[in-house]
Short mmCIF file of C-alpha atoms and ligand atoms in Angstrom, two decimals:
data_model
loop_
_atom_site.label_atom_id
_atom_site.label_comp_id
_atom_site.label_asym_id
_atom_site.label_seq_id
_atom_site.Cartn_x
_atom_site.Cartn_y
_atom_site.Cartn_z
CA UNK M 1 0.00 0.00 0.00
CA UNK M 2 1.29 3.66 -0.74
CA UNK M 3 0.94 5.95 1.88
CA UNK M 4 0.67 9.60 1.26
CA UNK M 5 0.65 12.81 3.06
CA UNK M 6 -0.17 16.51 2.91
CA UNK M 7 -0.63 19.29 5.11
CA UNK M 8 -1.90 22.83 5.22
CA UNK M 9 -4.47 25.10 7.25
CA UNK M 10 -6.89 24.74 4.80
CA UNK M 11 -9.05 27.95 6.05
CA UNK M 12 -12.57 28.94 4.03
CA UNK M 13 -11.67 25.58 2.35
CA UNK M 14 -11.88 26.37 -1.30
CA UNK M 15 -11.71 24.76 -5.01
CA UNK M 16 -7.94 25.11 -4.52
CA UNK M 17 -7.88 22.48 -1.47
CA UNK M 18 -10.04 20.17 -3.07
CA UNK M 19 -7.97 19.90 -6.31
CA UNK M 20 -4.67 19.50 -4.28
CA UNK M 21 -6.08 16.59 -2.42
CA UNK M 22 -7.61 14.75 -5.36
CA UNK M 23 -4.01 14.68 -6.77
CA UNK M 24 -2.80 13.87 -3.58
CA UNK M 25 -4.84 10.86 -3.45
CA UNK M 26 -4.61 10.13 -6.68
CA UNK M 27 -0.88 9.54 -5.93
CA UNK M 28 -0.96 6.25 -3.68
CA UNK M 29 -4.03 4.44 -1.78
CA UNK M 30 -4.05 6.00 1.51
CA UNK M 31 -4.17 9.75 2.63
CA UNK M 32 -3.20 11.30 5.24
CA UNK M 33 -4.12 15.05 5.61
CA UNK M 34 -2.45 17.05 8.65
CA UNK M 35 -4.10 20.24 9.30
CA UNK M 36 -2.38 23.07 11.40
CA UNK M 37 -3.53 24.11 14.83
CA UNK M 38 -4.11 28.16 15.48
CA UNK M 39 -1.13 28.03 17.65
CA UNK M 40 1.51 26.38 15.33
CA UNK M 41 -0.13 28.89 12.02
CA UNK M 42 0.48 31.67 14.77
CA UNK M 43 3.64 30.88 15.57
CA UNK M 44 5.01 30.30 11.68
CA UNK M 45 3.86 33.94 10.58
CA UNK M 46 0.22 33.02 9.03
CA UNK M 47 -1.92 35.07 11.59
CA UNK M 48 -5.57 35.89 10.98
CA UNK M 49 -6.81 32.45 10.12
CA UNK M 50 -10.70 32.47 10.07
CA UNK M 51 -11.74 28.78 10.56
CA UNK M 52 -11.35 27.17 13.76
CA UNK M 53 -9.54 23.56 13.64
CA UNK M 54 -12.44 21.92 13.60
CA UNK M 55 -14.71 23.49 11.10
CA UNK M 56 -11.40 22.88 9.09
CA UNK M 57 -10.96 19.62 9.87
CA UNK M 58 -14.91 18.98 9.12
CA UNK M 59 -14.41 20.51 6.08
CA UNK M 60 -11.69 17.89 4.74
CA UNK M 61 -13.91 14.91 6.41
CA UNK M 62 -16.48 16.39 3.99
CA UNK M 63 -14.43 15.88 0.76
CA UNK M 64 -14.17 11.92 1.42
CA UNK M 65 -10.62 12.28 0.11
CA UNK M 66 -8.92 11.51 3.54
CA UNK M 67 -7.96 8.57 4.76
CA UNK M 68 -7.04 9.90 8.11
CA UNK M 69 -6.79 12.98 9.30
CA UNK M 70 -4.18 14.63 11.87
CA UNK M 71 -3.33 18.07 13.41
CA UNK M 72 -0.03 19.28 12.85
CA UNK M 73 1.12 21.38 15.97
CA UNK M 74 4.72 22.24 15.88
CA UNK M 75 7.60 22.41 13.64
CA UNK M 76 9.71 19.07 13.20
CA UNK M 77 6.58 17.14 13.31
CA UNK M 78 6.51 16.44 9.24
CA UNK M 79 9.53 14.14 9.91
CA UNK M 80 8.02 12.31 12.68
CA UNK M 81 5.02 11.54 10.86
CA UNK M 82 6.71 10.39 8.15
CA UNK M 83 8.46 7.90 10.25
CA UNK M 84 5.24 7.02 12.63
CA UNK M 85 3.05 6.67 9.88
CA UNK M 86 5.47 5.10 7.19
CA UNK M 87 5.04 7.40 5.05
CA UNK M 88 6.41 6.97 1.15
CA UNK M 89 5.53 10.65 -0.37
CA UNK M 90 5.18 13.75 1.06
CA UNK M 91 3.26 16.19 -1.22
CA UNK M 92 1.99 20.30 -1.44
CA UNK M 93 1.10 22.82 -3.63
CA UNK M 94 4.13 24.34 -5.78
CA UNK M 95 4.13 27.47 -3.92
CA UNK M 96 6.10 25.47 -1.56
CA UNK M 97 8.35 23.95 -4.02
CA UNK M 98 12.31 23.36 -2.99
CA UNK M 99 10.58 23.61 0.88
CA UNK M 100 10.55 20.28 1.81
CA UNK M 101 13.56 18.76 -0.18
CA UNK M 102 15.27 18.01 2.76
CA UNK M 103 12.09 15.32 3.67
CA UNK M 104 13.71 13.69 0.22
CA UNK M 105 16.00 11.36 3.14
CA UNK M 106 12.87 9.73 3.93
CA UNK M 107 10.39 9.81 1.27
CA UNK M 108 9.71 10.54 -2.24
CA UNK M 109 8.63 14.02 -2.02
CA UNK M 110 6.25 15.77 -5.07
CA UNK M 111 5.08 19.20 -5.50
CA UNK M 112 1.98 19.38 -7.37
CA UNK M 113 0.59 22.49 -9.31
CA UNK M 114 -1.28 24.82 -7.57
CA UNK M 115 -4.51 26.02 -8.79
CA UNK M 116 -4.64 29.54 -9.84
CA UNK M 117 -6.21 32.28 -8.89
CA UNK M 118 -7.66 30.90 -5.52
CA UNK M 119 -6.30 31.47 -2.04
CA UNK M 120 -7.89 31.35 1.36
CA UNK M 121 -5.57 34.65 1.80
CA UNK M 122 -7.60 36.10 -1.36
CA UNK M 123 -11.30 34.47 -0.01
CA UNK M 124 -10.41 36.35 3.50
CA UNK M 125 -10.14 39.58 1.84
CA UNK M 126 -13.26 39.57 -0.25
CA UNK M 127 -15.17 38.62 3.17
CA UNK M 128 -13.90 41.50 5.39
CA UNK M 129 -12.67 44.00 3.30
CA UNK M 130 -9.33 45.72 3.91
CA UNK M 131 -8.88 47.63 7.00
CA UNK M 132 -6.76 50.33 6.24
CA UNK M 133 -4.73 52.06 9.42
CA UNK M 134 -4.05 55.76 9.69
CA UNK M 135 -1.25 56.24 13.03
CA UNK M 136 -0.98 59.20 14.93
CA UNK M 137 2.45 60.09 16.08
CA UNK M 138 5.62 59.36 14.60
CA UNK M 139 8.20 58.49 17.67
CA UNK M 140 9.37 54.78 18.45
CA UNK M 141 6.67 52.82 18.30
CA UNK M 142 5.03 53.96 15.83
CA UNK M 143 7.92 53.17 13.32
CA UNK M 144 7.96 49.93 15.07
CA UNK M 145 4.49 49.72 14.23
CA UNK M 146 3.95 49.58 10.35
CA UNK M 147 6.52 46.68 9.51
CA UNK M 148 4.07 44.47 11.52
CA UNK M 149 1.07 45.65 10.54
CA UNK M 150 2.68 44.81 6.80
CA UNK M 151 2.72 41.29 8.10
CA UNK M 152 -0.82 40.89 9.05
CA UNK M 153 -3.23 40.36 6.10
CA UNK M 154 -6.45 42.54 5.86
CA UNK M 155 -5.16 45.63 7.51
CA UNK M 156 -3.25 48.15 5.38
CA UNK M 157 -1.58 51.45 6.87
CA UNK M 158 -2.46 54.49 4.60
CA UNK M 159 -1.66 56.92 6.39
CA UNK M 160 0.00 59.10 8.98
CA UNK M 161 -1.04 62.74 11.54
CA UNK M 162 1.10 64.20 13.25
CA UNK M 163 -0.03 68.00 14.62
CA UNK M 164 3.91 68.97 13.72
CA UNK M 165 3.63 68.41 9.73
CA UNK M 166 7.12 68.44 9.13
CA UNK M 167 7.65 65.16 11.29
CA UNK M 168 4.58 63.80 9.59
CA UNK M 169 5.68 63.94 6.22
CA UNK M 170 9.37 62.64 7.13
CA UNK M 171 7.64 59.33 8.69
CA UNK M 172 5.16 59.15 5.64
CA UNK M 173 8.36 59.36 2.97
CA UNK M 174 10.44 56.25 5.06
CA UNK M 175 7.28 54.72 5.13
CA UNK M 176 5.49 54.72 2.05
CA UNK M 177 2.37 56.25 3.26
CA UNK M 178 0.08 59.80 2.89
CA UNK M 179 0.93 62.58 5.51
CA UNK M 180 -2.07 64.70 6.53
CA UNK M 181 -1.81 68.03 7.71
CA UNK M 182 -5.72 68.12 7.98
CA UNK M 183 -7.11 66.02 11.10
CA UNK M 184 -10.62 65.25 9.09
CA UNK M 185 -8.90 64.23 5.99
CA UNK M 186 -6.33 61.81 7.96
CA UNK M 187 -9.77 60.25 9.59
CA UNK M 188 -11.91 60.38 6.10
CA UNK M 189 -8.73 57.98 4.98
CA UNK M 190 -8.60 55.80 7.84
CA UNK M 191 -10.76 52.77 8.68
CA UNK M 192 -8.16 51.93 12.05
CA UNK M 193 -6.88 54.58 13.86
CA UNK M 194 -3.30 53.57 15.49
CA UNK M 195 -2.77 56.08 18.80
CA UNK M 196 0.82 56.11 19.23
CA UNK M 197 1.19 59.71 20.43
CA UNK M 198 2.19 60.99 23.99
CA UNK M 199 0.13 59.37 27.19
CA UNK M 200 -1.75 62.78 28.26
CA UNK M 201 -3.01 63.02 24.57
CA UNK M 202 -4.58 59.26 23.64
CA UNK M 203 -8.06 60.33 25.35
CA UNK M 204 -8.94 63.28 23.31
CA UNK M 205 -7.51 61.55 19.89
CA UNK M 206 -9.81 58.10 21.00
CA UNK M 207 -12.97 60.40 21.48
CA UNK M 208 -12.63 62.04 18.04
CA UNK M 209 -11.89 58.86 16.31
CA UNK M 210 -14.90 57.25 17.74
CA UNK M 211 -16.63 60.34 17.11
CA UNK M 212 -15.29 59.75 13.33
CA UNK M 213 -16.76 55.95 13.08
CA UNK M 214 -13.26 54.50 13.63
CA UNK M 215 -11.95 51.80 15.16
CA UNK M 216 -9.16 52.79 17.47
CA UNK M 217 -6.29 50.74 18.79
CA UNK M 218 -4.09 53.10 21.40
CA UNK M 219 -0.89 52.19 22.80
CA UNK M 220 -0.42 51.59 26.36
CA UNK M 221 -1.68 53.63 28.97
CA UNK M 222 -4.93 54.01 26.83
CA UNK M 223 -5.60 56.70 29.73
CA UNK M 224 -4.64 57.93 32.87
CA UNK M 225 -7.96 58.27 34.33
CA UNK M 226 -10.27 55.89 35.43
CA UNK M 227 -13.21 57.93 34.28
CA UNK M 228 -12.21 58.88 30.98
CA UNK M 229 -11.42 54.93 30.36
CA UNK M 230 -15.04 54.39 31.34
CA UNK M 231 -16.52 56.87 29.49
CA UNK M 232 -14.49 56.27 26.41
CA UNK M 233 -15.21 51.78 26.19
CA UNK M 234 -19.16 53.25 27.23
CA UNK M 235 -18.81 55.44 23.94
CA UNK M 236 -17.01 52.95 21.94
CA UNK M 237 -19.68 50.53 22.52
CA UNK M 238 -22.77 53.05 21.44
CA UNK M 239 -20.72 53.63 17.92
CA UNK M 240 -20.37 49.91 17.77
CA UNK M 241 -16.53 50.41 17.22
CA UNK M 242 -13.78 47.97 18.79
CA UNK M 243 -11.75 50.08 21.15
CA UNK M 244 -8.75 48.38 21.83
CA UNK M 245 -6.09 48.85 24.21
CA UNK M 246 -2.18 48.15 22.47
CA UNK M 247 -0.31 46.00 25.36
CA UNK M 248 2.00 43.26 23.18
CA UNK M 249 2.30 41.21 25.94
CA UNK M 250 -1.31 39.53 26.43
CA UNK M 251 -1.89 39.00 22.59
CA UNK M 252 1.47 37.09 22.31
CA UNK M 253 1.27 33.24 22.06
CA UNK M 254 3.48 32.57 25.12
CA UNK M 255 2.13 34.96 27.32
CA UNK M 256 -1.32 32.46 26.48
CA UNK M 257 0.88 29.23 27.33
CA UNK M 258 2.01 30.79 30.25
CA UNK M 259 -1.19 31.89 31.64
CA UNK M 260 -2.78 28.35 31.14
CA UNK M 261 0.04 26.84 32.75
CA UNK M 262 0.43 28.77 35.75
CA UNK M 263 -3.63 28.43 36.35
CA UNK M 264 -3.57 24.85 35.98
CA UNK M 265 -2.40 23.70 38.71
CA UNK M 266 1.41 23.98 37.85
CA UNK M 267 1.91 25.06 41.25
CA UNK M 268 -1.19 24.75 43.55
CA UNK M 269 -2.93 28.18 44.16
CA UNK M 270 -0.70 31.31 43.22
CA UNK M 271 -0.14 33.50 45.64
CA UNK M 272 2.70 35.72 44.52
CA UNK M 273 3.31 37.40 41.03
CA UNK M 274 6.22 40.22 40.83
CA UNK M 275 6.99 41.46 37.57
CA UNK M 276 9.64 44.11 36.43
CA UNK M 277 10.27 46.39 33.46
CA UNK M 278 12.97 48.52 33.90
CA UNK M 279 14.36 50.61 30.66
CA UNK M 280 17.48 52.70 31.03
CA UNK M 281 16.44 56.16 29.25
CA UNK M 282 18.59 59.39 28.32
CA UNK M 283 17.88 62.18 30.36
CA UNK M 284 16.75 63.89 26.88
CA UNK M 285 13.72 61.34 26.35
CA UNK M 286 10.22 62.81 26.71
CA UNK M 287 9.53 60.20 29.27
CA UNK M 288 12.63 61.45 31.50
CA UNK M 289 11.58 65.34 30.28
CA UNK M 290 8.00 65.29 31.25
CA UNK M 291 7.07 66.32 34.63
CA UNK M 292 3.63 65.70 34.87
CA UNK M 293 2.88 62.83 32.73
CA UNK M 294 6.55 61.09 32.14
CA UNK M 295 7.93 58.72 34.31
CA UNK M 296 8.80 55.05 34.81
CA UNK M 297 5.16 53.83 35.69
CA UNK M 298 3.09 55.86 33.29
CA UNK M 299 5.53 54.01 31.09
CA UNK M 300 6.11 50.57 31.81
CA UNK M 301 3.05 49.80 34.26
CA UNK M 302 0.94 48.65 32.09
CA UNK M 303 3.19 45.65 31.32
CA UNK M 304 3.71 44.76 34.92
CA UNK M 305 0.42 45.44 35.81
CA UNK M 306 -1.00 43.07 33.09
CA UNK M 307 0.35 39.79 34.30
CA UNK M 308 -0.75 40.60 37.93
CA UNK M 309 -4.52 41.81 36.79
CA UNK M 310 -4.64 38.45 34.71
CA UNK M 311 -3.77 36.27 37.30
CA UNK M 312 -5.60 37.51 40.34
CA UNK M 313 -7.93 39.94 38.80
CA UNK M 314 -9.17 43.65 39.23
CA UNK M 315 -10.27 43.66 42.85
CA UNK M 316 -7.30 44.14 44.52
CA UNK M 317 -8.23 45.13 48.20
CA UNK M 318 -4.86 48.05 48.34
CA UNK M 319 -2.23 49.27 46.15
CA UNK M 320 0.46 51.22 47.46
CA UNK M 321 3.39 52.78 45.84
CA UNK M 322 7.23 53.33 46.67
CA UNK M 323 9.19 55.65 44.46
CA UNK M 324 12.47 57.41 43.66
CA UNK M 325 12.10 60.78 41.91
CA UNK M 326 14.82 62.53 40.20
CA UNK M 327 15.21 66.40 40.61
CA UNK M 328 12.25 67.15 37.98
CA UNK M 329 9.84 65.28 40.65
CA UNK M 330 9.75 62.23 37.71
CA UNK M 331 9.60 58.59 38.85
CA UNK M 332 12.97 56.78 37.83
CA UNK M 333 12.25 53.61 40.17
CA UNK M 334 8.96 52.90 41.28
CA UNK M 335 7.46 49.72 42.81
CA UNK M 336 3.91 48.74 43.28
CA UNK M 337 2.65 46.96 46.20
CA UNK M 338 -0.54 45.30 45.99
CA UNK M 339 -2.47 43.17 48.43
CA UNK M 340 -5.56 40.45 47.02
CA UNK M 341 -7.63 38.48 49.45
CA UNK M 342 -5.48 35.44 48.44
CA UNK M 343 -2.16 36.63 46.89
CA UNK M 344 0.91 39.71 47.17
CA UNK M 345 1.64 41.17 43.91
CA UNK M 346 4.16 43.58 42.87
CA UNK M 347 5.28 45.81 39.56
CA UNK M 348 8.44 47.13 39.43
CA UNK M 349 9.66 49.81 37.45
CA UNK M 350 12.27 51.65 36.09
CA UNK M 351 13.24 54.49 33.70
CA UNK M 352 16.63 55.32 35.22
CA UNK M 353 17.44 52.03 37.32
CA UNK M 354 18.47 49.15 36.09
CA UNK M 355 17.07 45.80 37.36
CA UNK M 356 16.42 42.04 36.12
CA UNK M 357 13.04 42.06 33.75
CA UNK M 358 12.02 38.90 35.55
CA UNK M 359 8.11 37.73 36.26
CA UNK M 360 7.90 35.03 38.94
CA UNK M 361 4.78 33.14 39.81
CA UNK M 362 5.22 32.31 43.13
CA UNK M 363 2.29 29.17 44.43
CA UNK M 364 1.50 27.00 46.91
CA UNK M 365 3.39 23.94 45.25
CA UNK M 366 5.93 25.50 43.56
CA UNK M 367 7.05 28.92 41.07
CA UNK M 368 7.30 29.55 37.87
CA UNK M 369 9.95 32.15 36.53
CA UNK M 370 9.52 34.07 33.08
CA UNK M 371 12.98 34.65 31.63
CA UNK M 372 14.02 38.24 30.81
CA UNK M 373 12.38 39.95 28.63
CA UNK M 374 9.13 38.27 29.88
CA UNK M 375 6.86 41.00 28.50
CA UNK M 376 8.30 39.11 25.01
CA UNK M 377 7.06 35.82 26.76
CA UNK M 378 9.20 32.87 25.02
CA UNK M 379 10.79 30.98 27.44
CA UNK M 380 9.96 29.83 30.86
CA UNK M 381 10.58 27.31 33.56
CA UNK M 382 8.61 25.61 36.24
CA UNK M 383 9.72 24.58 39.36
CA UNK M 384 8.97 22.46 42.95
CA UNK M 385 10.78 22.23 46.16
CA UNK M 386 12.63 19.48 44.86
CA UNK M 387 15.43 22.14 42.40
CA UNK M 388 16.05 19.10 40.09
CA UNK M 389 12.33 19.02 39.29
CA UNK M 390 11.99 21.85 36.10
CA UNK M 391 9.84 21.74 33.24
CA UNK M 392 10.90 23.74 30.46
CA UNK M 393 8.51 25.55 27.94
CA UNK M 394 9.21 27.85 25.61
CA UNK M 395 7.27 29.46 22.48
CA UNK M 396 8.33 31.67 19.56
CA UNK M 397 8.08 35.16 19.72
CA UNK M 398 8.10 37.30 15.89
CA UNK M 399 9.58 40.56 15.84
CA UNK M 400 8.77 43.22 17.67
CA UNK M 401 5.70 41.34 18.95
CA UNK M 402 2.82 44.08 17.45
CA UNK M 403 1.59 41.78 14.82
CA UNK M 404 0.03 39.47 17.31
CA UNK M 405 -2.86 42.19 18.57
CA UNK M 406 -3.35 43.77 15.16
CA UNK M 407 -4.26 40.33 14.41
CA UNK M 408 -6.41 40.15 17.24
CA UNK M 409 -7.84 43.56 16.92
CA UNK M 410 -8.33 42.43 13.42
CA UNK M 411 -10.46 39.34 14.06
CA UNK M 412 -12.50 41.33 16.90
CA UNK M 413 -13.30 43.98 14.25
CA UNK M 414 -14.29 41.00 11.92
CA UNK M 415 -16.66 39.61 14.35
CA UNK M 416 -14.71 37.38 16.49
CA UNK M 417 -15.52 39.54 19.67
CA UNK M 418 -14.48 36.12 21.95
CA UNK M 419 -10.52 37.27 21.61
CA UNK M 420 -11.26 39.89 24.12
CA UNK M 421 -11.11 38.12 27.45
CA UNK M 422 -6.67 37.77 26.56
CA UNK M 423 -7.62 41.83 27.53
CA UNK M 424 -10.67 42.59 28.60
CA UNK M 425 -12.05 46.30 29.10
CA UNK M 426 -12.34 46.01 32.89
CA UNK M 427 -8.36 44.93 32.75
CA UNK M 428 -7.76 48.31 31.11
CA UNK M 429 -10.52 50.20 33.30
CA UNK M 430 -8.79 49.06 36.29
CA UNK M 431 -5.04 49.75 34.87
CA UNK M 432 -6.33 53.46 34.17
CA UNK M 433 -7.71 53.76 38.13
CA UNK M 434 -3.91 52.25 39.53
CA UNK M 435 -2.35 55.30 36.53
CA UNK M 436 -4.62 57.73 38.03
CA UNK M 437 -3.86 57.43 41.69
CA UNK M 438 -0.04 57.25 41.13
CA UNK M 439 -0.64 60.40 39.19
CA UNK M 440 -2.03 62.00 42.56
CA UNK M 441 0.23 60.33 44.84
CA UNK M 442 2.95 61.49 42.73
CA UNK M 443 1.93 64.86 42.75
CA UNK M 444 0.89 65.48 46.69
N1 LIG S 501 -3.20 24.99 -2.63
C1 LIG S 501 -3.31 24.78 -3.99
N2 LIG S 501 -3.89 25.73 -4.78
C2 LIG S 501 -4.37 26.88 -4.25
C3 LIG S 501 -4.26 27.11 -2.86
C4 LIG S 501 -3.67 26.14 -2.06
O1 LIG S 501 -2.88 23.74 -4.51
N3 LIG S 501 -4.90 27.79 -5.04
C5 LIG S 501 -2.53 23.99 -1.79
C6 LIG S 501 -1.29 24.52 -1.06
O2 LIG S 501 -0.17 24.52 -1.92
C7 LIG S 501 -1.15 23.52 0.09
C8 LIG S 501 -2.62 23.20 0.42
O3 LIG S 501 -3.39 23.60 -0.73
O4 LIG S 501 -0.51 22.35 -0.35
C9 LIG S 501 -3.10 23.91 1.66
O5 LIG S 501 -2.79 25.29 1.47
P1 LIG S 501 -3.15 26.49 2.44
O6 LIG S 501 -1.91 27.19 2.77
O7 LIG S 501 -4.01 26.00 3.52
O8 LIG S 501 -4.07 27.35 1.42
P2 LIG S 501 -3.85 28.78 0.79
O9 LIG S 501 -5.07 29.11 0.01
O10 LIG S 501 -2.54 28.84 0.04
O11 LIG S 501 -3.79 29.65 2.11
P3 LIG S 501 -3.17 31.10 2.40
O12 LIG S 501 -3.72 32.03 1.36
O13 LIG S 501 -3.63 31.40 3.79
O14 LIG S 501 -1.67 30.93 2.30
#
């Protein structure tokens, strides 16, 4: 008997799927098809798959074509099928042609033609249409910004506003993109609005580009004021328009493994969680230069915050704050103390100190530690009293990380309003209330 295999995600399954596995059965008596998990497709680049694994796995049952039918969840695992399931050819689509040569050690391996003019990539753009992103501001971040959101199909950045035109049209000539000197025009070109402009600034931007119909994903702290958060997810909601709060971190596929590991039992009931983000920043930096709204929390809080808000939630019963402030009254060190019914939490901060950017879960049975940098989650371990009992996980993290919630701002935007619990609009709510009172304490 010849046994074949093939593998793909096979999303919005289409006349292009179908021919390839006609061929591929057509090829020896038995098929295998091997269909990729979320996860692995995540991890490999291909982000904003529609299906879920089992509508696509129904989907192939439905063709009668398969013989069997397997998930493929991780890379390396083409070679171990081949071997587990004695495999003698390996087969795809040519637009993977030369890929898989190196299987040729182990099986015959044949690329057949791919059928033109269909791709699920094509069949997800005709079903939402192209979002296209207009960015406000043009520091850091925001350049960080548009080489991700390149990577992500279905959104497209257009354009850029900056109130200083000169700094506009600079970023729109590096990246490709129109430069609006008019604040009406930059929203009538804009589906997405990407807030990437100083803290004190993202709540008047958000209102007027929910005012404007858009959608509006705002980097991190989406505001400094409890009230103003409220309002502004209470507004978003009436214009039916995903407001959605930039922090990497919880869209990032090992931030997800490591959440579902430390909750499941990993190591009993968790009762610590200490994170730490600490950034060493020139003295000429607008977050060392800004007295009232610079400073290492309003800066890096959000990240620390987000593990500890995730783990034990929003009620915390007290939050108190230590701090060191330079001459200017800014925060260059600033740790967070905060007490839950059941747990100890703290965030740790820095803008001009310089400490380990370590997270450690701390539980009843044992602790898991995030390496540094854990707000790019890829590897961590997990440990007992016994030291010589460690599990090891780790989990790719691409580039600068952004992709992953475009992708997931995408999907919401789509429809797919489930991906909101990874950060939900209490989580920011509550993370504007803990900005807010450091912003008094601060002050007094
Ligand atoms: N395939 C094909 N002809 C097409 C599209 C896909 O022969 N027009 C083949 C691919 O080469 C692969 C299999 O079908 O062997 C599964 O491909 P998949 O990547 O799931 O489909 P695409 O439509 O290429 O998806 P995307 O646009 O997301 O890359």
């Amino acid at each position: 008997m010849i046994k074949v295999i093939t593998y793909g995600t096979f999303d919005l399954f289409h006349e292009g799927h179908y021919r390839l596995l006609q061929r591929a059965k057509q090829l020896g008596d038995y098929l295998i098809v091997g269909v990729t998990t979320e996860e692995y497709d995540q991890t490999r680049g291909k982000l904003n798959v529609v299906d879920s694994l089992i509508t696509r796995i129904e989907n192939i049952k439905k063709t009668g074509l398969a013989d069997e039918i397997i998930v493929e969840e991780s890379q390396g695992q083409k070679f171990r099928d081949i071997k587990k399931y004695d495999i003698d050819i390996f087969t795809v689509g040519s637009d993977w042609t030369g890929t898989f040569d190196y299987l040729k050690d182990y099986c015959k391996v044949v690329y057949l033609e791919r059928t033109k003019n269909i791709s699920s990539t094509m069949l997800r753009a005709k079903e939402a249409p192209i979002q296209r992103i207009g960015v406000i501001g043009t520091g850091r971040i925001a350049n960080r910004f548009i080489p991700e959101a390149a990577l992500v199909s279905g959104v497209n950045a257009r354009c850029v506003y900056n109130p200083n035109l000169n700094s506009a049209k600079k970023f729109a000539e590096k990246w490709g993109i129109d430069a609006y000197e008019d604040i009406e025009e930059f929203y009538y070109a804009s589906d997405i609005v990407y807030i990437a402009s100083p803290h004190e600034t993202h709540y008047s931007y958000i209102k007027q580009a929910l005012e404007h119909g858009k959608h509006v994903l705002c980097e991190k702290p989406l505001c400094l004021n409890r009230a103003q958060a409220v309002e502004l997810f209470a507004y978003a909601k009436e214009k039916n328009r995903i407001l959605f709060e930039g922090i990497k971190t919880a869209f990032c596929p090992g931030f997800a493994k490591l959440l579902g590991i430390a909750c499941s039992g990993a190591i009993g009931s968790i009762r610590g969680v200490d994170a730490c983000f600490t950034k060493l920043e020139e003295d000429n930096k607008r977050e060392r230069k800004d007295k009232v709204y610079g400073g290492s929390f309003t800066e890096l809080g959000s990240y620390c915050l987000l593990p500890i808000l995730k783990l034990f939630g929003q009620n915390y019963e007290e939050i108190r704050f230590e701090t060191i402030k330079d001459q200017n009254g800014i925060d260059l060190y600033t740790k967070a103390h905060m007490r839950y019914s059941n747990g100890l939490a703290t965030a740790v901060c820095g803008l001009g100190v310089k400490s380990e950017g370590k997270l450690l879960i701390s539980g009843t049975t044992g602790y898991i530690v995030v390496e540094p940098p854990w707000w790019k989650t890829s590897y961590f371990e997990v440990h007992h009293e016994n030291p010589n009992d460690i599990e090891r996980f780790s989990e790719r993290f691409l580039g600068d990380g952004l992709r992953y919630e475009i992708c997931d701002m995408l999907s919401m935007i789509n429809g797919d309003t489930r991906k909101d619990f990874k950060l939900t609009r209490g989580d920011s709510e509550t993370m504007a209330g803990i900005m807010e009172q450091f912003l008094n304490e601060r002050k007094a």
